[in-house]
Structures are given as structure tokens and as C-alpha cells.
XYZ file of C-alpha atoms in Angstrom:
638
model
C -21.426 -28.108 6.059
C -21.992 -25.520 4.272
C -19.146 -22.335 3.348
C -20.480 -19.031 2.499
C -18.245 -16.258 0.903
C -18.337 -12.312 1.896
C -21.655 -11.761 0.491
C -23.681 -14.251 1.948
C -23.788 -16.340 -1.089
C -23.785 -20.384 -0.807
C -20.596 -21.702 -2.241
C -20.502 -25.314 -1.577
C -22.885 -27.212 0.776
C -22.562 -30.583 2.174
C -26.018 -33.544 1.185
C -26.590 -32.896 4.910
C -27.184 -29.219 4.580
C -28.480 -28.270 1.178
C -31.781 -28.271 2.314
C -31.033 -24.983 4.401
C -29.120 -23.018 1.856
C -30.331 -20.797 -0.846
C -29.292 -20.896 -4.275
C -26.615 -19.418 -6.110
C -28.743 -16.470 -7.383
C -29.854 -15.194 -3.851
C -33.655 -15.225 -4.934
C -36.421 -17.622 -3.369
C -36.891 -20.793 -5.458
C -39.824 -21.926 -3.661
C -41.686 -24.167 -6.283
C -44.882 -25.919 -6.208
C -44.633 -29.919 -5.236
C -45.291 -31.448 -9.003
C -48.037 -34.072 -8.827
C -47.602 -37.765 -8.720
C -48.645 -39.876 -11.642
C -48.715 -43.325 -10.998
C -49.050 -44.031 -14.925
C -45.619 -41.686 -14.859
C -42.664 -44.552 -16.332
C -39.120 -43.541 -15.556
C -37.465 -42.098 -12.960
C -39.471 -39.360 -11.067
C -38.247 -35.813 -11.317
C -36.963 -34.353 -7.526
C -38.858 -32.330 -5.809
C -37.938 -28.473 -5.398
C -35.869 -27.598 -2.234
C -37.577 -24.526 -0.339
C -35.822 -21.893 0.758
C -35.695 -21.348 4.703
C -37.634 -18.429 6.098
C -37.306 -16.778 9.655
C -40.584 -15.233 10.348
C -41.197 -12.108 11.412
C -37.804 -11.145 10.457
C -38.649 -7.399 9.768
C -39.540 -7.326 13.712
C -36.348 -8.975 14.539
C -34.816 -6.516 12.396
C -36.423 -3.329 14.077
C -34.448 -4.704 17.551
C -31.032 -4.027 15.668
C -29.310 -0.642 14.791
C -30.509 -0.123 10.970
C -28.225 3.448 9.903
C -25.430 3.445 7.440
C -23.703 5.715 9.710
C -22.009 6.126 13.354
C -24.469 8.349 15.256
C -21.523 8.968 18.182
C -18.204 8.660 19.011
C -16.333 9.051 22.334
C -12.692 9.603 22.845
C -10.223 7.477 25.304
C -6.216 9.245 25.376
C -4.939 5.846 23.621
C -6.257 3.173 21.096
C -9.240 1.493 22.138
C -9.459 -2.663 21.693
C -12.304 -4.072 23.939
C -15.958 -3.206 24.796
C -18.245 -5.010 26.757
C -22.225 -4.016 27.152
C -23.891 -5.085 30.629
C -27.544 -5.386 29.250
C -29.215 -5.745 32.743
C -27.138 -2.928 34.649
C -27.444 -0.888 31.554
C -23.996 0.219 31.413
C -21.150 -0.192 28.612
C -17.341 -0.789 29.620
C -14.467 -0.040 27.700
C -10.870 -0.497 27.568
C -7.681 0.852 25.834
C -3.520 0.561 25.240
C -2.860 2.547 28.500
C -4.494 0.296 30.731
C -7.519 2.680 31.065
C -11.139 1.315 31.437
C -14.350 4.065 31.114
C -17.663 3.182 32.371
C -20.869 4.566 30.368
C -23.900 4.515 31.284
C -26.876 3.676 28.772
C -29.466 6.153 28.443
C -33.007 6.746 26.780
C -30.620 7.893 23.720
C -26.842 7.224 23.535
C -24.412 6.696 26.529
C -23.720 8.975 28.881
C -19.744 8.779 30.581
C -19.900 7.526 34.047
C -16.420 6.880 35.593
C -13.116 6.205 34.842
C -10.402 4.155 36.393
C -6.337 3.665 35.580
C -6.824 0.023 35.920
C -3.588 -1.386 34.714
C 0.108 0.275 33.722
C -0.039 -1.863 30.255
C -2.968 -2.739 27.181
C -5.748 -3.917 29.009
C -5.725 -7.995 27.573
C -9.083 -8.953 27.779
C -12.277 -7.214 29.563
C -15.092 -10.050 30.861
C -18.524 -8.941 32.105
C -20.629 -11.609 34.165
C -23.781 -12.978 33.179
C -26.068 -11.234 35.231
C -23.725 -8.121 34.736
C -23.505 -7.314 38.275
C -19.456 -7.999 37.745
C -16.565 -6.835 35.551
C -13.271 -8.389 35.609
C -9.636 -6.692 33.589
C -6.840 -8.321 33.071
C -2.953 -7.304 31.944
C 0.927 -8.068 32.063
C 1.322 -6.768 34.887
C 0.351 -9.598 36.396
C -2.835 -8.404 38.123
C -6.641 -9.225 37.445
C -8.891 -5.504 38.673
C -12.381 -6.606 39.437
C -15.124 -3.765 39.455
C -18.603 -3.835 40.738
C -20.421 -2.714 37.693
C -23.899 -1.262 39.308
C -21.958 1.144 41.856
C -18.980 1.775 39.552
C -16.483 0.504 41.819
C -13.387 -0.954 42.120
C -13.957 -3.915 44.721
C -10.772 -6.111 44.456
C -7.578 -6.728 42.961
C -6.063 -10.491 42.573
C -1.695 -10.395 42.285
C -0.618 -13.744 40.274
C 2.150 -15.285 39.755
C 1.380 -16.004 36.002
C 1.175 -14.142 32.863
C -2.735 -14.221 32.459
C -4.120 -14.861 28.598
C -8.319 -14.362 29.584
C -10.501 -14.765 31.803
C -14.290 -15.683 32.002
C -16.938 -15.655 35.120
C -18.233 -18.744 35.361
C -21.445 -18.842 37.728
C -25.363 -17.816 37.842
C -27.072 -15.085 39.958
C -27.813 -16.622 42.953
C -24.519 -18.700 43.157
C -23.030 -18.824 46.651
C -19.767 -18.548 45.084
C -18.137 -15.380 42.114
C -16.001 -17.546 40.046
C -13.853 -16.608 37.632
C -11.881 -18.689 35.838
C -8.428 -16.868 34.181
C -5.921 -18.838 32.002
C -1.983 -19.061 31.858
C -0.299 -16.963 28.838
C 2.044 -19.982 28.813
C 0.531 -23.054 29.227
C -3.014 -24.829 29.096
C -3.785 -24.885 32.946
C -6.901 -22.628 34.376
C -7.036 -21.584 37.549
C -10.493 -21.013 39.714
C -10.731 -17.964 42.077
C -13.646 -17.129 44.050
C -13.331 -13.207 43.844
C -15.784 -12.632 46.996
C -13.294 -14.651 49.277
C -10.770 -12.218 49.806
C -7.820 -14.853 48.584
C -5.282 -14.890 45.922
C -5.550 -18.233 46.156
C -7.495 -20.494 43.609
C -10.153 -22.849 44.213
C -8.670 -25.219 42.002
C -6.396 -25.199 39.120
C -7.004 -27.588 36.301
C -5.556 -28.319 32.580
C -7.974 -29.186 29.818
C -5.807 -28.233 27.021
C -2.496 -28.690 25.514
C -1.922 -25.499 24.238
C -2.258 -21.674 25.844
C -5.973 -20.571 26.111
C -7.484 -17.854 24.181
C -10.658 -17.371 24.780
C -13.188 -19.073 27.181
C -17.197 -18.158 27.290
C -19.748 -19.140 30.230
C -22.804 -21.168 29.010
C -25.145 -19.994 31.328
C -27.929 -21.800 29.878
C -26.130 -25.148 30.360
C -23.705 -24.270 33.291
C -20.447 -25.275 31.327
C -18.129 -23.509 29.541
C -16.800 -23.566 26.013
C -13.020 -22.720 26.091
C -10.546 -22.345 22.695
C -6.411 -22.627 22.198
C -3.882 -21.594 20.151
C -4.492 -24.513 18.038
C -7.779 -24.491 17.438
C -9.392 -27.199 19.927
C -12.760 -26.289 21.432
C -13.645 -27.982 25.087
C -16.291 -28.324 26.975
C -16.459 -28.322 30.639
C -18.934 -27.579 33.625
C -18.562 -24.943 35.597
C -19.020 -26.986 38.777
C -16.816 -29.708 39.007
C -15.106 -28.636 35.785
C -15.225 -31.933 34.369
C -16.853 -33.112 30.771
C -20.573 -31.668 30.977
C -22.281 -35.205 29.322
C -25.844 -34.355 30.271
C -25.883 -30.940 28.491
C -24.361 -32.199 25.286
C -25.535 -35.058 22.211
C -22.486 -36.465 21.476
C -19.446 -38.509 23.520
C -16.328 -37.904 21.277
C -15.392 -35.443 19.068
C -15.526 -37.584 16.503
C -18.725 -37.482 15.948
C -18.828 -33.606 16.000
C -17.060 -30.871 13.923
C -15.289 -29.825 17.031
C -12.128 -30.487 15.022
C -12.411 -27.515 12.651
C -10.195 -25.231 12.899
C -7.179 -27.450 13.146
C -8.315 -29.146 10.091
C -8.300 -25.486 8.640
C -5.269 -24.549 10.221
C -6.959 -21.968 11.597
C -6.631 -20.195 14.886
C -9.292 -18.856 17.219
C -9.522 -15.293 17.798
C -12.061 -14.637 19.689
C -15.474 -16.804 21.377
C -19.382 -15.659 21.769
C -22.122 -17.833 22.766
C -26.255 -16.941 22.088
C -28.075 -16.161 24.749
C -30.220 -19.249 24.803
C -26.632 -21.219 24.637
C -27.936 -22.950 21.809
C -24.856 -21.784 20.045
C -21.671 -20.273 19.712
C -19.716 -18.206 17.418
C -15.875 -18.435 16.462
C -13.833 -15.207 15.095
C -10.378 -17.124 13.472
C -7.141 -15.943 11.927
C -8.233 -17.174 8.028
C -10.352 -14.391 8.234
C -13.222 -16.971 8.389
C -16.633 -16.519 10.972
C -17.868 -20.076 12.496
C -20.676 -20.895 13.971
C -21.346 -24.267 15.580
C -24.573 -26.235 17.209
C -23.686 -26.786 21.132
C -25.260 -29.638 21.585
C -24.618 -31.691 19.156
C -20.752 -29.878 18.265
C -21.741 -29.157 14.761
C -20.876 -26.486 12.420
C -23.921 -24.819 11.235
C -22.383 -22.225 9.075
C -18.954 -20.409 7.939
C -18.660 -17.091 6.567
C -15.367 -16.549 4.617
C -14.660 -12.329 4.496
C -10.892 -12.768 3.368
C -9.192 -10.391 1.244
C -9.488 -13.047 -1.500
C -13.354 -13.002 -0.931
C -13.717 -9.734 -0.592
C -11.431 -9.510 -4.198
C -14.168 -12.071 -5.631
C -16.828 -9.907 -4.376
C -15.688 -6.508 -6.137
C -15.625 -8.288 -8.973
C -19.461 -8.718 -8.537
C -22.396 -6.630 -10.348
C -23.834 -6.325 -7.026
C -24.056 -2.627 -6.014
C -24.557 -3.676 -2.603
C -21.085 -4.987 -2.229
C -19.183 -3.367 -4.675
C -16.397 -0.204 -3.535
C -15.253 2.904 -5.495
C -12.234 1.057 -7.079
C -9.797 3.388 -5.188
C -12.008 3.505 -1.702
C -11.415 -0.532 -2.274
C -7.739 -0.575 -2.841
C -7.498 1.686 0.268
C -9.558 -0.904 2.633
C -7.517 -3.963 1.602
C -4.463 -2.171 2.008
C -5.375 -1.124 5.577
C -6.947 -5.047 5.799
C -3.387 -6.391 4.837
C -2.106 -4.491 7.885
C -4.108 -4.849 10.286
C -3.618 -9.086 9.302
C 0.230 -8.651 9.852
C -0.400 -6.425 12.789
C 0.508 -9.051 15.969
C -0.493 -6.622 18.311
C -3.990 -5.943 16.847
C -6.927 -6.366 18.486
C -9.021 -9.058 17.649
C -12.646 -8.692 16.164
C -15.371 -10.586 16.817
C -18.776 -12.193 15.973
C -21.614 -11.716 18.107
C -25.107 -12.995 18.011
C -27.985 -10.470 18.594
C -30.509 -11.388 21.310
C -32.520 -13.605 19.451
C -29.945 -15.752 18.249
C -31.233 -15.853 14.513
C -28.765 -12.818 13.638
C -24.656 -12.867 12.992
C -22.834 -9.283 13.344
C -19.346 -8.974 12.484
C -16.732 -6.688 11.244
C -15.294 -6.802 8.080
C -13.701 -4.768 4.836
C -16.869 -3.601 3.837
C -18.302 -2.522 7.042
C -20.411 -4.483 10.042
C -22.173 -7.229 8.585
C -25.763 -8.240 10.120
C -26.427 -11.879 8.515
C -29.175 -13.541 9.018
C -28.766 -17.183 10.499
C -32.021 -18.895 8.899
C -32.190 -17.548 5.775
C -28.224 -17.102 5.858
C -28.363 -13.668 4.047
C -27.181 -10.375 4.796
C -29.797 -8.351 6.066
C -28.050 -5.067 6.167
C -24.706 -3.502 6.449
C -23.610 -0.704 9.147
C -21.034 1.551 8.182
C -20.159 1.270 4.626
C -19.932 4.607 3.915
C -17.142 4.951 6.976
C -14.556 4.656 4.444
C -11.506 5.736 7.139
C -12.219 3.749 10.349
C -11.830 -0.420 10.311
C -14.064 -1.599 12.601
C -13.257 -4.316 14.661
C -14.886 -5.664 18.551
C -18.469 -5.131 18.757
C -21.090 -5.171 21.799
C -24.524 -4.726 21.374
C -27.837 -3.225 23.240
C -31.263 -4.503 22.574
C -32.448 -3.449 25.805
C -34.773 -0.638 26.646
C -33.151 1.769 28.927
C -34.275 2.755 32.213
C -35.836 -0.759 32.662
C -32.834 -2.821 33.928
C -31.803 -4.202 29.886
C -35.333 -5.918 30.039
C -36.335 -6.451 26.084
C -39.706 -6.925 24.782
C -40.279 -10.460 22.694
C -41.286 -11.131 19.752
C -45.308 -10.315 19.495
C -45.509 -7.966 21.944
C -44.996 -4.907 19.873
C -41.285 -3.134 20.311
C -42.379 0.745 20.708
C -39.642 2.976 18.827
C -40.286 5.200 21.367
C -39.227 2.744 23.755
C -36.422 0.773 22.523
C -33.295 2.182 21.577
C -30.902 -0.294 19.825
C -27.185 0.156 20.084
C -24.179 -1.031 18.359
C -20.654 -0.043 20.002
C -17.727 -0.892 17.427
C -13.903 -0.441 17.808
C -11.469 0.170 15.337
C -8.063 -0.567 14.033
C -5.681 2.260 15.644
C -8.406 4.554 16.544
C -9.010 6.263 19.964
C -12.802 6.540 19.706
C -15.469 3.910 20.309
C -18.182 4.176 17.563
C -21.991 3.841 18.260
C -24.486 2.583 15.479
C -28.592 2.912 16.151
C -31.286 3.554 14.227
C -30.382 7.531 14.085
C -28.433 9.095 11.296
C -25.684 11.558 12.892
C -26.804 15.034 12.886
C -25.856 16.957 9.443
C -23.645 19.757 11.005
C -19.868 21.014 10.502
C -20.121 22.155 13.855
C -17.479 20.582 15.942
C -19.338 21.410 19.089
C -22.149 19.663 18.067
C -20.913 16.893 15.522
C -20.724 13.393 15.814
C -17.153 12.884 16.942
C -17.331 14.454 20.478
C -13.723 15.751 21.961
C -14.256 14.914 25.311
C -10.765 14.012 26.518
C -8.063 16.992 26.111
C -5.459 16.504 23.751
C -2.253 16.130 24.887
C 1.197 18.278 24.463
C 2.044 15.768 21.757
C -1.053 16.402 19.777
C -0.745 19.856 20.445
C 2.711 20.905 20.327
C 5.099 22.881 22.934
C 3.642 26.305 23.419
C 4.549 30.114 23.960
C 6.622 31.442 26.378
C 6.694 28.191 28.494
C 3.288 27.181 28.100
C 5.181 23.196 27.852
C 6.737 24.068 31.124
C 4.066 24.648 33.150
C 1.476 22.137 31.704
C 3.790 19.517 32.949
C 4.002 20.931 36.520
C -0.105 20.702 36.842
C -0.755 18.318 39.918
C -3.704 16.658 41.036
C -5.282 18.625 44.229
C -7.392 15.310 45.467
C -7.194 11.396 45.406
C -9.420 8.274 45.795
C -7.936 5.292 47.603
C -9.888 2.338 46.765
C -9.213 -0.318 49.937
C -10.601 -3.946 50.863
C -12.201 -2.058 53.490
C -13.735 0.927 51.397
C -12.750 4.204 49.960
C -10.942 6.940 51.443
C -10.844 10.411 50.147
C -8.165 12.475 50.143
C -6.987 16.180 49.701
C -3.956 16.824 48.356
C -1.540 20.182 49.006
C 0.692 20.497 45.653
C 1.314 24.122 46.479
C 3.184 23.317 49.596
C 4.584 20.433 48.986
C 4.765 20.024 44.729
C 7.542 17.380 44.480
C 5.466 14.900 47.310
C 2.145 15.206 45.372
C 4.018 14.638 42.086
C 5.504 11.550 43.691
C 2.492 10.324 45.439
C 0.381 10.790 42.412
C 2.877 9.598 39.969
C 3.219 6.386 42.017
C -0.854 6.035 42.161
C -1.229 6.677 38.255
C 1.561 4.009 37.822
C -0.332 1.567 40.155
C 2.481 1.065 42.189
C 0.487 1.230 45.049
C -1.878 -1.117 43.837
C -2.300 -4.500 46.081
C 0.001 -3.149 48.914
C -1.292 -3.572 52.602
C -1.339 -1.705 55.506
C 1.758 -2.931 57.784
C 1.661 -1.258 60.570
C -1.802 0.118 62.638
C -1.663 1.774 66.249
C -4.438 1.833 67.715
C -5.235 5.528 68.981
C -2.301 6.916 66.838
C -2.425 5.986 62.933
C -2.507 3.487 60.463
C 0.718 2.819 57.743
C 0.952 1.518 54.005
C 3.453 2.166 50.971
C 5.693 -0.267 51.363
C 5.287 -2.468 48.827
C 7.811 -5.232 50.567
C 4.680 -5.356 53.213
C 7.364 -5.227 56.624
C 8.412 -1.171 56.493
C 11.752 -1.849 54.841
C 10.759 -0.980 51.467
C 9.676 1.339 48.609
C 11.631 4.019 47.104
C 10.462 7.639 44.688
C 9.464 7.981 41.204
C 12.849 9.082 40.744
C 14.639 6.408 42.663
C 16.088 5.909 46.097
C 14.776 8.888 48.344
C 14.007 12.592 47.988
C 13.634 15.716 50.384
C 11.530 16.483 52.970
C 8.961 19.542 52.010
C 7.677 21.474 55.313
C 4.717 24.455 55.575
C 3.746 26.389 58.414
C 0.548 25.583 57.120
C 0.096 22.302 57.638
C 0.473 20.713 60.798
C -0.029 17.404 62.704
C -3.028 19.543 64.492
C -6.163 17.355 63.723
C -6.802 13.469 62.831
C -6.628 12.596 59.576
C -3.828 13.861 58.186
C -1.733 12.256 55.758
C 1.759 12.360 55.947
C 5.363 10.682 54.400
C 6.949 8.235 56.901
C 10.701 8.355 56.688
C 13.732 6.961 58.497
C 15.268 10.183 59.483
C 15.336 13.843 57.662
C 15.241 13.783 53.655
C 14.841 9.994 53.547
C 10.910 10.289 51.667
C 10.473 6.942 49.278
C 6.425 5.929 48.817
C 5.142 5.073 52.218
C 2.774 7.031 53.945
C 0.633 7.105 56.993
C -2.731 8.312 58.211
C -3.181 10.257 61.843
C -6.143 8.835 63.952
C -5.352 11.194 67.077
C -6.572 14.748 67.706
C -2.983 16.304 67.700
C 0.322 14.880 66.883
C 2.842 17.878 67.461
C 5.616 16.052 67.927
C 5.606 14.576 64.294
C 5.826 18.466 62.882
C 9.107 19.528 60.998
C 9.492 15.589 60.723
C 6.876 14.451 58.456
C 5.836 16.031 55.003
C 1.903 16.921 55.199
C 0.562 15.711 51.826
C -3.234 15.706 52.541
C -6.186 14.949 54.420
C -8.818 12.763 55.030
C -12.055 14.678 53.873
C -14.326 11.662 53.142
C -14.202 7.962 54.320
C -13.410 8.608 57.966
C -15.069 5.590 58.729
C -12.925 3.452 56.799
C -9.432 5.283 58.394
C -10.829 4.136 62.027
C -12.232 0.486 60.399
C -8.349 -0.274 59.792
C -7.323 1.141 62.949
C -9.426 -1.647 65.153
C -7.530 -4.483 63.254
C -6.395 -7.196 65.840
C -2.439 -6.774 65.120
C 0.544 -8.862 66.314
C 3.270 -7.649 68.415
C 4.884 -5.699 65.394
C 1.596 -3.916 64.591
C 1.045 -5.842 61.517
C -2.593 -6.819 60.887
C -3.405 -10.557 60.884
C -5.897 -10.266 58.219
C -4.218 -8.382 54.975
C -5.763 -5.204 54.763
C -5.003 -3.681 51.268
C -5.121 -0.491 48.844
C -7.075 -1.959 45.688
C -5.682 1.382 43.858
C -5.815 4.959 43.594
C -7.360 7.158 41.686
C -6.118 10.985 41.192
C -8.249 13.716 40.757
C -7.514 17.372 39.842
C -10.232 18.248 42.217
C -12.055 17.107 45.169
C -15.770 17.941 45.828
């Protein structure tokens, strides 16, 4: 095996693997074969190694981002730590601290924003796109897995466990009969099989391959297994169907005679997992600071990249202008590098492969990396110059946009016109998601039309209290519509914060918080309305933002005078806590002066009357769950 340091030069090979690695000086040492005499006495000179070559590697190379510097950037309200690109459906997902998760949408040039969803209360812990992207799945600590259908930018279910989840992975084909995903404990080494399409919180089947927690599992779609990593550095294999030992994909029987043992010989642990698209291979981020890359098949390592702080030391040291750092620019970067190490709440970079498989990209001190596999050099490095941002998780576009992710191959001539390579990067305490191409940023001071674009509004923390109660009344600003995302669709509302401000601020408050998230509707009357809130599921439950209940909040303006109306159900006057209920009958005056108004139904009627028909038992409780996936609040409705 051979170990390479931070510049892509061999250090020490094993007999095995010299052939594939160039020398120390980095230059080809191809050599003619000397001739054989057979008068020649003596021992007969070897013959000179050659040095690997990938061909057409300056076409590969035209299929990956190629400028020094971020062309974009795009803003989320807190730190951003995952991105994941959905080649075929064209669109990019990303995820920050606050639990927040933005859909973009890949166009001819650049992204364009799409939607955005308050997925979670806490960080967003890992974000897992399918293979055929069709399906996005977030996890958190709050206990609750948020699964989106990426093509119509939806919110389509919402799984409660009773576990602390670690990751998650989606483990079938287009064309399965079943959505799998597979999520693993925080606290132990069982996984646990859900099929997402069934409506069930229940898992298929719950299994433990490992000893330790899992950290990171991939789908092999190529070999219908997948490869799955814990805290202590074992790798498994295991097939997606029955979940057992996949022996006809693989060229070995124990891991003995594989390098599957690795990292716990290093003492290293596994950070983060990504697998080529052929499957041929997979990639290994771990804590020494250390990129692996191992053979599937057989289990063997076929290279290691070493971009510690000690290498990258060695590497200053170097008369290499490509590597080398303004001595002060250096001492910054390994400063912020020694921090972001001791960090435990860092997010963790990665190593991905690009399309092709014959190219490594990776973060590291000196910028993004792009090393090429074959000839196991660096190509090129993204970002350099970015002296202020650490970059960290990367996704990648090869696609060409507007034709489903389909990429051209190798010989058939990539049009620049056509093609638009993207690299999306985030970085170490940054709010921003970073996007490399082939496109230099626009040379402008401009802040309208720079690089960095503002497009979330700062805050009253970034901004500071205002004038003559300008803090005051920013804080009493209340959304005017909502989205409720059910099982059975979305419903539309709009909301009446003028008439009643301190319902809206606790119905919206509640939403934002995703208290509401999960909770079904318990009681439906037929020809009358439909009830939810509670989240004890019987009508006993649920309480205010501010605890216990809170007042009632009556207008002569809005009346139980049409279907549709959305109102606070109570227990008597001034007894509002968080459930509400929906009319379904023309005219319900006898609920007025007893019910706080809060909105109406303006879109989604359908869906209102869909829960009303639900077969019920005698205490009006639906036999099949029927559940708010989550709200969204909007300032506005259209």
C-alpha cells in the first residue's frame, strides 16, 4: 500500500504497489526497455518502472470546476454543515445548525433557490439523497427522520423514533417495490429498516452488524449492498436485501485477506463514507486527518492521502510554489486547522469521487484538492487564494442542466456551452455555501452584484436594537399565512394577526418549533369539522408557547359564517393551549364568541373534506392515523 503526503508525492509504497506510483521527483521516468544480451555475464540490470497514465485526462478534467475562486455564495440564518447534489432531478439540498434545509435548483449557470423548510428544532445530523434522487431523507435529536420528495419539493412524511438516530442511508434501486432506508442508533450498533412509502413507524427489520455506534453507511447501487463504518473504524458489508454478507459481489471471504482492518490498525476513526459511481470503490474521510480509498471487491486499499498539519508543515517547507503559503497566510490556516480538529461539534469533511471515478476531491489547509487516482497527482487546486473560509463537505455536478443530470462520456465531445460543472463546498463556522465552476467571480465592489449574495435578512443581533423602538416592533411581525403539510396533502391557510396577534404568535411559534410536527387528527365529524393539536393524540393535551393556557381573542370580523375556518378549541372561556380545528359546514353560529378565528382555508379544500370521510370509532377518532407532517409559516399567502 502505498501513503502519499499533502502534495501528492509517493512516500513509501508497498512491492505490491510500486509499479503504480511515481517517483519521488513528480516527473515521468518512462525509460526505454534496455536490450537483452545473451553474451551479457552477471546479473541483469532491472528494467525501468513506467509511470501510470489516465488517458484523456485533459477531457476528464474539462468535466470538473477548474477556477481558483468561488464564483457564488448563498446565505442560510445559521452555520451550514451538509450538502447533497441530486444529479438526475437537478437540484442541490442543503442543511444548517437551526434545523433548516433549502432546496436549489440547478440551472444553465449557477443555482437558483427553490424552497425552504424548518425541518428540525436542532443541527440537522446527517442529510441522505437516494440513488435515483427522486428522495431526500433529514435526520436530528429530536428524534424524528423528515423525508422530502425531491422533484416536487415536498415534504411527504415524517418517521417519530424512539432512538437517538446517528445516519441514515436509502438503500434500494429505481424500480424497487419497496423505499428503504436504513437509519442507525446514536448508541449502539443495531440498524433499523423502514419502508418510508408504507405509512408505518415501524421497521421492516432491525439488525446489528457492528459492535460499536454507526457513522456513516453508503448504498452500493452497482452491487445492491451497502458499505457501513463505526466509531472504531470497522467497515461491513451487507446486501441490501436480506441484509446479510453480500459473497457474490465481493473477492474475498474474511477480512483477513483484505485491508478492511485499516483504520483500527491506525487508530483512526471514520468521518465520513462515499462510494464511485460504478461502485468499484469507495472513499474514507478519518479523524488522522488521513483520505482512504479502498478496492470493493477485493477490500483493498488502493491509496491514502495524509493532509495533517504535520504534512502540511513538511509541505511549506517545500520549494514548490504550488503548495507553498505566505508564511503568515500559513500560520493563520493551521491555527484555524488546530481548531476546527478540537472542535467536537464540527462538521465533518469529506472525499468524493467525480463521475468518472479516476478523480479524488477533498478539503484541506490549502484549499479543495482534485487528485488524480491513476496517475495519483494533483491535478489542480480550488480555492487557494480563499485565504478566510475552511472548506469542508463537498457535492459535486457534472451534469448538464435542463437534461435530467444526464452527462456526456468520454469521446463524445463535452460542449462548454453545454456543460456546466459545479462544486458546492461548506465551511468551518460559515453561513454561506460556496460554489466553484469553471467561471471566475465577477471583478466588482458592488455588493449588489458581487459574489457573496445577501439573500437572507440579517437579524436584530447582526444588526443591533434600533431607533425609537424599531427592536420593539420587529419582534411583534407575524406571519399572515401557513402551509400544513399532512399524510393526506397540503392545506393552506390564512392567518389574521391583526385580530387576534397573541393566537397567530402562538400558532406560528408552535409550527416554527415543530411542535406540531407528527400529531394526528383526533377527532373528525362528519358534516361539522375535523380536530388536531393535541399532541397526547385523545383531546386531553397540549398547552401555549408560554405554558398552560392563554386568553381567548374575539373580532366582529371573523365569524363561524362559512366552511373552512380555522379556529382554537378550548374547554371553556380563556382556556386556548395548541389545538385547533377546521369547520366543514356552511355556518357554525353557535361556535361565535366561543372560539378564537385564527384563519382560513384558502387552498387545499380537498384535503380538509379527504379527512373528514375517515371511517372513525365511536369517539370520532380515525382508525387509520391521519397526521400533520409539519408546518410551514409564511409572511404572505398568494
Amino acid at each position: 500500500m502505498a501513503e502519499v503526503n499533502g502534495s501528492g508525492v509517493l512516500k513509501q509504497a508497498a512491492p505490491s504497489e510500486t509499479h503504480s506510483m511515481p517517483s519521488r521527483t513528480g516527473l515521468s521516468t518512462i525509460e526505454e526497455e534496455p536490450g537483452h544480451d545473451d553474451s551479457m555475464v552477471g546479473p541483469i540490470v532491472p528494467r525501468a518502472k513506467k509511470r501510470r497514465k489516465l488517458d484523456n485526462e485533459q477531457e476528464y478534467l474539462h468535466a470538473l470546476p477548474s477556477a481558483d475562486m468561488y464564483e457564488r455564495s448563498f446565505m442560510h440564518r445559521e452555520t451550514v454543515t451538509h450538502s447533497a447534489m441530486a444529479i438526475q432531478t437537478e437540484f442541490l439540498v442543503t442543511a444548517s445548525t437551526d434545523g433548516h434545509i433549502k432546496f436549489w435548483k440547478k440551472r444553465p449557470q449557477g443555482i437558483e433557490f427553490a424552497k425552504h423548510f424548518r425541518a428540525h428544532v436542532g443541527p440537522v445530523k446527517d442529510l441522505a439523497l437516494s440513488h435515483d434522487g427522486s428522495l431526500l431523507v433529514s435526520i436530528a435529536e429530536d428524534k424524528s427522520i423528515k423525508i422530502f420528495d425531491v422533484p416536487n419539493i415536498d415534504m411527504m412524511a415524517m418517521l417519530r423514533l424512539s432512538y437517538l438516530p446517528a445516519c441514515a442511508a436509502w438503500i434500494f434501486k429505481k424500480g424497487d417495490s419497496k423505499s428503504k432506508l436504513a437509519v442507525a442508533e446514536r448508541d449502539s450498533g443495531r440498524i433499523h429498516i423502514y419502508d418510508v412509502r408504507s405509512g408505518s413507524d415501524e421497521p421492516l427489520a432491525s439488525f446489528e452488524v457492528h459492535r460499536a455506534p454507526v457513522v456513516a453507511m453508503r448504498y452500493n447501487a452497482a452491487h445492491d449492498s451497502v458499505v457501513s463504518l463505526d466509531q472504531k473504524g470497522m467497515i461491513e458489508y451487507w446486501s441490501a436485501g436480506d441484509y446479510s454478507f453480500p459473497e457474490d459481489s465481493v473477492d474475498f471471504r474474511t477480512k483477513i485477506d483484505t485491508d478492511l482492518y485499516a483504520l483500527p490498525k491506525a487508530k483512526a476513526a471514520p468521518q465520513s463514507l462515499d462510494i464511485s459511481s460504478d461502485g468499484s470503490q469507495f472513499s474514507i474521510w478519518c479523524s488522522d486527518r488521513r483520505a482512504r480509498v479502498f478496492w470493493y471487491r477485493t477490500g483493498k486499499l488502493r491509496r491514502v492521502y495524509d493532509e495533517s498539519v504535520e504534512a502540511a508543515a513538511e509541505l511549506q517547507k517545500s520549494e514548490s510554489a504550488t503548495y507553498r503559503l505566505d508564511a503568515i497566510d500559513f500560520g493563520r490556516r493551521i491555527a484555524m486547522e488546530k481548531e476546527l480538529i478540537a472542535d467536537p461539534d464540527a462538521p465533518h469533511q469529506n472525499a468524493i469521487f467525480d463521475e468518472s471515478g479516476n478523480f479524488l476531491l477533498y478539503s484541506t489547509v490549502l484549499g479543495i484538492k482534485v487528485v488524480n487516482l491513476v496517475t495519483n497527482r494533483v491535478c489542480r487546486i480550488l480555492g487557494k487564494v480563499e485565504n478566510t473560509e475552511r472548506f469542508l463537505g463537498l457535492a459535486l455536478y457534472q451534469g448538464i442542466p435542463g437534461t435530467g443530470g444526464r452527462t456526456k462520456r468520454m469521446g463524445a465531445g463535452i460542449s462548454p456551452a453545454e456543460s456546466d460543472p459545479m462544486l458546492v463546498a461548506c465551511a468551518y463556522n460559515r453561513q454561506r455555501l460556496y460554489l466553484f465552476s469553471r467561471r471566475e467571480p465577477p471583478d466588482t465592489d458592488e455588493v449588489a452584484t458581487g459574489r457573496d449574495v445577501f439573500n437572507e435578512k440579517p437579524t436584530l443581533e447582526d444588526t443591533g436594537p434600533g431607533e425609537g423602538g424599531e427592536e420593539k416592533e420587529a419582534a411583534l411581525v407575524l406571519p399572515r399565512g401557513a402551509v400544513m403539510h399532512t399524510t393526506k396533502g397540503d392545506i393552506t391557510l390564512k392567518l389574521f394577526p391583526e385580530e387576534c396577534p397573541k393566537t397567530i404568535e402562538n400558532f406560528s411559534t408552535h409550527a416554527k418549533n415543530g411542535y406540531y410536527d407528527g400529531i394526528i387528527f383526533h377527532r373528525v365529524i362528519k358534516g361539522f369539522m375535523v380536530q388536531t393539536g393535541d399532541p397526547l393524540g385523545d383531546g386531553t393535551g397540549g398547552q401555549s408557547i408560554w405554558g398552560g393556557e392563554f386568553e381567548d381573542e374575539f373580532s366582529r370580523n371573523l365569524r363561524h359564517d362559512r366552511p373552512f375556518t380555522v379556529s382554537m378549541a378550548n374547554a371553556g372561556p380563556n382556556s386556548n393551549g395548541s389545538q385547533f380545528f377546521i369547520t366543514t359546514t356552511a355556518a357554525c353560529p353557535w361556535l361565535d364568541n366561543k372560539h378564537t378565528v385564527l384563519g382560513r382555508v384558502v387552498k387545499g379544500a380537498d384535503v380538509v373534506q379527504m379527512i373528514e370521510k375517515a371511517k372513525t370509532d365511536r369517539f370520532d377518532k380515525p382508525f387509520e392515523d391521519i397526521k400533520i407532517v409539519n408546518i410551514d409559516v409564511k409572511m404572505s399567502v398568494d
